[in-house]
Amino acid sequence: DTAVSQTPKYLVTQMGNDKSIKCEQNLGHDTMYWYKQDSKKFLKIMFSYNNKELIINETVPNRFSPKSPDKAHLNLHINSLELGDSAVYFCASSPSTDSGNTIYFGEGSWLTVV
Amino acid sequence: GQQVMQIPQYQHVQEGEDFTTYCNSSTTLSNIQWYKQRPGGHPVFLIQLVKSGEVKKQKRLTFQFGEAKKNSSLHITATQTTDVGTYFCAYSSDYKLSFGAGTTVTVRA
C-alpha cells in the first residue's frame, strides 16, 4: 500500500501554462506538506497544512496555491508556470506538527517547464 | 535564521572503505533527523536523535548527536554500492522540518 501518493510523477509543460499536482496520504496523519527540491537537491518547504488549515507558507509566489479538501489530501496548483519552477515537488505527511515527528514523503513529481 | 550546514557536499568512496558526513548548527537543536534519498527516489527517514551525546546504530550506520546538541554525524563502515544516495540531516523548528543541503555519496566498486 502506498502511504503518500502523488500524481502525476512526470510533467512537461510550456511556460505560462497552469498545472496541478495531487497528493493523498492513507496514514491517518494530521499534517501534510509540499517541499520543492531543486537541481542541487536542496529540499525547501513550501507549505504545511494541519487538519486542512494552512500553517506554513514559506514566501512562495502567489502563483502557487495549495488546497486541502480534507486532511488526507493536499493538492498544489501552479499558475503561469515559469522556467524556474522546474524542480521535483514532494508531497509529505506527518502525524502532527509536534517537534520530532517523522516525515513520510511521496515519490515526487518531476516538473519540467519548457 | 537557524540552519544547518552539511559537509562534505560530495563524498566519493571506495567500496569497502568507511566515511563520515557531518551536520553542524550554530544554535542548539531540539532534535536531529537523518534521511536518505536514493538517486531518482524520495527522502526516507533513517533515524532521530534527541539526547545530548546520543549514539544510535543501524547495521553499518552509526549516528551521533553532539554533547552540545549543535552537531551530528553519520558514519558508514565498509561502504557498499547500496549506500549510494544523498544523506540529509533535518531539524525541527517553528512547526516544520528543515533540511540541510545533503551529502551526496557515490561509491567506486
CSV table of C-alpha atoms in Angstrom, one decimal:
chain,number,residue,atom,x,y,z
A,1,ASP,CA,0.0,0.0,0.0
A,2,THR,CA,1.3,3.4,-1.0
A,3,ALA,CA,1.4,5.7,2.1
A,4,VAL,CA,1.8,9.0,0.4
A,5,SER,CA,0.9,9.1,-3.3
A,6,GLN,CA,1.2,12.0,-5.7
A,7,THR,CA,0.3,12.4,-9.4
A,8,PRO,CA,1.5,12.9,-11.9
A,9,LYS,CA,5.0,11.6,-11.5
A,10,TYR,CA,6.3,13.4,-14.6
A,11,LEU,CA,5.0,16.6,-16.1
A,12,VAL,CA,6.4,18.5,-19.0
A,13,THR,CA,4.7,21.8,-19.9
A,14,GLN,CA,5.2,25.1,-21.5
A,15,MET,CA,5.8,28.4,-19.9
A,16,GLY,CA,2.6,30.2,-19.0
A,17,ASN,CA,0.5,27.1,-18.5
A,18,ASP,CA,-1.3,26.2,-15.4
A,19,LYS,CA,-0.9,22.8,-13.8
A,20,SER,CA,-1.9,20.8,-10.7
A,21,ILE,CA,-0.3,18.1,-8.7
A,22,LYS,CA,-2.4,15.9,-6.5
A,23,CYS,CA,-1.4,14.2,-3.2
A,24,GLU,CA,-3.1,11.8,-1.0
A,25,GLN,CA,-2.0,10.0,2.2
A,26,ASN,CA,-3.5,7.0,3.8
A,27,LEU,CA,-1.6,7.1,7.0
A,28,GLY,CA,-4.2,9.0,9.0
A,29,HIS,CA,-1.8,11.8,9.6
A,30,ASP,CA,-3.0,15.3,10.5
A,31,THR,CA,-0.2,17.3,8.8
A,32,MET,CA,0.7,17.5,5.1
A,33,TYR,CA,3.5,19.4,3.3
A,34,TRP,CA,4.8,20.4,-0.1
A,35,TYR,CA,8.5,20.5,-0.5
A,36,LYS,CA,10.4,21.7,-3.5
A,37,GLN,CA,13.8,20.1,-4.5
A,38,ASP,CA,15.9,22.0,-6.9
A,39,SER,CA,18.6,20.7,-9.3
A,40,LYS,CA,21.2,20.9,-6.5
A,41,LYS,CA,19.0,18.6,-4.4
A,42,PHE,CA,18.2,21.3,-1.9
A,43,LEU,CA,14.9,20.5,-0.1
A,44,LYS,CA,12.8,23.5,0.8
A,45,ILE,CA,9.4,23.5,2.5
A,46,MET,CA,6.8,25.4,0.6
A,47,PHE,CA,3.6,24.8,2.6
A,48,SER,CA,2.3,22.9,5.6
A,49,TYR,CA,-1.3,22.1,6.4
A,50,ASN,CA,-2.6,20.8,9.7
A,51,ASN,CA,-6.2,19.3,9.6
A,52,LYS,CA,-6.9,21.2,6.4
A,53,GLU,CA,-5.7,24.5,7.7
A,54,LEU,CA,-2.6,26.3,6.3
A,55,ILE,CA,0.0,26.8,9.0
A,56,ILE,CA,3.2,27.4,7.0
A,57,ASN,CA,3.6,29.4,3.8
A,58,GLU,CA,7.3,29.9,3.1
A,59,THR,CA,7.1,33.1,1.0
A,60,VAL,CA,6.1,31.1,-2.0
A,61,PRO,CA,4.9,33.2,-5.0
A,62,ASN,CA,1.1,33.7,-5.3
A,63,ARG,CA,1.2,31.6,-8.4
A,64,PHE,CA,1.4,28.5,-6.2
A,65,SER,CA,-1.9,27.8,-4.5
A,66,PRO,CA,-2.3,24.7,-2.2
A,67,LYS,CA,-5.7,23.3,-1.4
A,68,SER,CA,-6.6,20.7,1.2
A,69,PRO,CA,-10.2,19.5,0.8
A,70,ASP,CA,-9.7,17.1,3.7
A,71,LYS,CA,-6.8,16.1,5.9
A,72,ALA,CA,-5.9,13.2,3.7
A,73,HIS,CA,-5.4,15.3,0.6
A,74,LEU,CA,-3.2,18.3,-0.3
A,75,ASN,CA,-3.1,19.4,-3.9
A,76,LEU,CA,-0.8,22.0,-5.5
A,77,HIS,CA,-1.9,24.3,-8.3
A,78,ILE,CA,0.6,26.4,-10.1
A,79,ASN,CA,-0.5,29.3,-12.4
A,80,SER,CA,1.6,30.9,-15.2
A,81,LEU,CA,4.4,28.4,-15.0
A,82,GLU,CA,8.0,29.8,-15.3
A,83,LEU,CA,11.2,28.1,-16.3
A,84,GLY,CA,12.4,28.4,-12.7
A,85,ASP,CA,9.5,26.3,-11.5
A,86,SER,CA,11.2,23.3,-12.9
A,87,ALA,CA,12.0,21.0,-10.0
A,88,VAL,CA,10.9,17.9,-8.1
A,89,TYR,CA,7.9,18.6,-5.9
A,90,PHE,CA,7.5,16.3,-2.9
A,91,CYS,CA,4.3,15.9,-1.0
A,92,ALA,CA,4.8,14.6,2.5
A,93,SER,CA,2.9,14.0,5.7
A,94,SER,CA,3.5,13.5,9.4
A,95,PRO,CA,1.3,12.5,12.4
A,96,SER,CA,1.1,16.1,13.7
A,97,THR,CA,3.1,19.3,13.9
A,98,ASP,CA,4.9,18.2,17.0
A,99,SER,CA,8.6,18.6,17.0
A,100,GLY,CA,10.4,15.4,16.2
A,101,ASN,CA,7.7,13.8,14.0
A,102,THR,CA,8.9,11.7,11.2
A,103,ILE,CA,8.0,12.9,7.7
A,104,TYR,CA,6.9,10.5,5.1
A,105,PHE,CA,7.5,11.6,1.5
A,106,GLY,CA,5.7,10.8,-1.6
A,107,GLU,CA,7.7,9.6,-4.6
A,108,GLY,CA,7.8,13.1,-6.1
A,109,SER,CA,6.5,14.9,-9.2
A,110,TRP,CA,9.2,15.9,-11.7
A,111,LEU,CA,8.1,19.1,-13.3
A,112,THR,CA,9.8,20.4,-16.4
A,113,VAL,CA,8.8,23.8,-17.8
A,114,VAL,CA,10.0,24.5,-21.3
B,1,GLY,CA,17.5,32.1,10.8
B,2,GLN,CA,18.6,28.8,12.1
B,3,GLN,CA,20.1,26.5,9.6
B,4,VAL,CA,22.4,23.5,9.4
B,5,MET,CA,25.5,23.0,7.3
B,6,GLN,CA,26.3,19.6,6.0
B,7,ILE,CA,29.9,18.7,5.0
B,8,PRO,CA,31.1,17.4,2.7
B,9,GLN,CA,28.7,18.2,-0.1
B,10,TYR,CA,30.0,15.3,-2.1
B,11,GLN,CA,31.7,12.1,-0.9
B,12,HIS,CA,33.3,9.7,-3.3
B,13,VAL,CA,34.1,6.4,-1.5
B,14,GLN,CA,35.9,3.3,-2.5
B,15,GLU,CA,33.7,0.2,-1.8
B,16,GLY,CA,34.7,-1.3,1.5
B,17,GLU,CA,36.0,2.0,3.0
B,18,ASP,CA,34.5,4.0,5.8
B,19,PHE,CA,33.3,7.6,5.7
B,20,THR,CA,31.7,10.2,7.9
B,21,THR,CA,29.3,13.1,7.0
B,22,TYR,CA,28.7,15.9,9.3
B,23,CYS,CA,25.8,18.2,10.2
B,24,ASN,CA,26.6,21.4,12.0
B,25,SER,CA,24.4,24.1,13.5
B,26,SER,CA,25.2,27.5,15.0
B,27,THR,CA,22.4,27.0,17.6
B,28,THR,CA,21.2,24.3,19.8
B,29,LEU,CA,18.9,21.8,18.2
B,30,SER,CA,16.0,20.1,20.0
B,31,ASN,CA,16.5,17.0,17.8
B,32,ILE,CA,18.1,15.9,14.6
B,33,GLN,CA,16.8,13.5,12.0
B,34,TRP,CA,18.6,11.8,9.1
B,35,TYR,CA,17.1,10.9,5.8
B,36,LYS,CA,18.4,9.0,2.8
B,37,GLN,CA,17.4,9.7,-0.8
B,38,ARG,CA,18.5,7.2,-3.4
B,39,PRO,CA,19.1,8.5,-6.9
B,40,GLY,CA,15.7,9.2,-8.5
B,41,GLY,CA,13.9,8.4,-5.3
B,42,HIS,CA,12.4,10.3,-2.4
B,43,PRO,CA,13.8,11.0,1.1
B,44,VAL,CA,13.3,8.2,3.5
B,45,PHE,CA,13.6,8.5,7.3
B,46,LEU,CA,16.6,6.8,8.8
B,47,ILE,CA,16.8,7.9,12.5
B,48,GLN,CA,16.1,10.6,15.0
B,49,LEU,CA,18.4,11.7,17.8
B,50,VAL,CA,17.1,13.7,20.7
B,51,LYS,CA,19.5,13.4,23.7
B,52,SER,CA,22.9,15.1,24.1
B,53,GLY,CA,25.7,12.7,23.2
B,54,GLU,CA,23.2,10.1,21.9
B,55,VAL,CA,24.6,7.4,19.7
B,56,LYS,CA,22.5,5.1,17.6
B,57,LYS,CA,23.5,2.3,15.3
B,58,GLN,CA,21.7,0.7,12.3
B,59,LYS,CA,23.9,-2.1,11.0
B,60,ARG,CA,26.8,-0.4,9.3
B,61,LEU,CA,25.5,3.1,10.0
B,62,THR,CA,26.3,5.0,13.3
B,63,PHE,CA,24.6,8.2,14.1
B,64,GLN,CA,25.8,10.6,16.8
B,65,PHE,CA,24.4,13.8,18.4
B,66,GLY,CA,26.9,16.1,19.9
B,67,GLU,CA,27.1,16.9,23.6
B,68,ALA,CA,26.1,20.5,22.9
B,69,LYS,CA,23.3,19.4,20.5
B,70,LYS,CA,24.8,21.6,17.8
B,71,ASN,CA,26.2,18.9,15.6
B,72,SER,CA,25.6,15.4,14.4
B,73,SER,CA,27.4,12.9,12.3
B,74,LEU,CA,26.7,9.8,10.3
B,75,HIS,CA,29.5,7.2,10.0
B,76,ILE,CA,29.2,4.4,7.5
B,77,THR,CA,31.6,1.5,7.7
B,78,ALA,CA,32.5,-0.9,4.9
B,79,THR,CA,30.7,1.1,2.3
B,80,GLN,CA,28.6,-0.8,-0.2
B,81,THR,CA,27.1,0.2,-3.5
B,82,THR,CA,23.7,0.2,-1.8
B,83,ASP,CA,24.9,3.2,0.2
B,84,VAL,CA,24.8,5.4,-2.8
B,85,GLY,CA,22.5,8.4,-2.4
B,86,THR,CA,22.1,11.7,-0.7
B,87,TYR,CA,22.0,11.9,3.1
B,88,PHE,CA,20.2,14.7,4.7
B,89,CYS,CA,20.1,15.9,8.2
B,90,ALA,CA,17.0,17.8,9.3
B,91,TYR,CA,15.9,19.7,12.3
B,92,SER,CA,12.6,20.8,13.8
B,93,SER,CA,11.7,24.4,14.4
B,94,ASP,CA,8.5,26.5,14.1
B,95,TYR,CA,6.3,23.5,13.3
B,96,LYS,CA,8.4,22.4,10.3
B,97,LEU,CA,11.2,20.2,9.4
B,98,SER,CA,14.1,22.0,7.7
B,99,PHE,CA,16.8,20.1,5.8
B,100,GLY,CA,20.5,20.6,5.3
B,101,ALA,CA,21.8,20.7,1.8
B,102,GLY,CA,22.8,17.0,1.9
B,103,THR,CA,25.9,14.9,1.3
B,104,THR,CA,25.8,13.0,-2.0
B,105,VAL,CA,27.6,9.7,-1.8
B,106,THR,CA,29.0,7.8,-4.8
B,107,VAL,CA,30.8,4.5,-4.5
B,108,ARG,CA,33.6,3.2,-6.6
B,109,ALA,CA,33.4,-0.6,-7.0
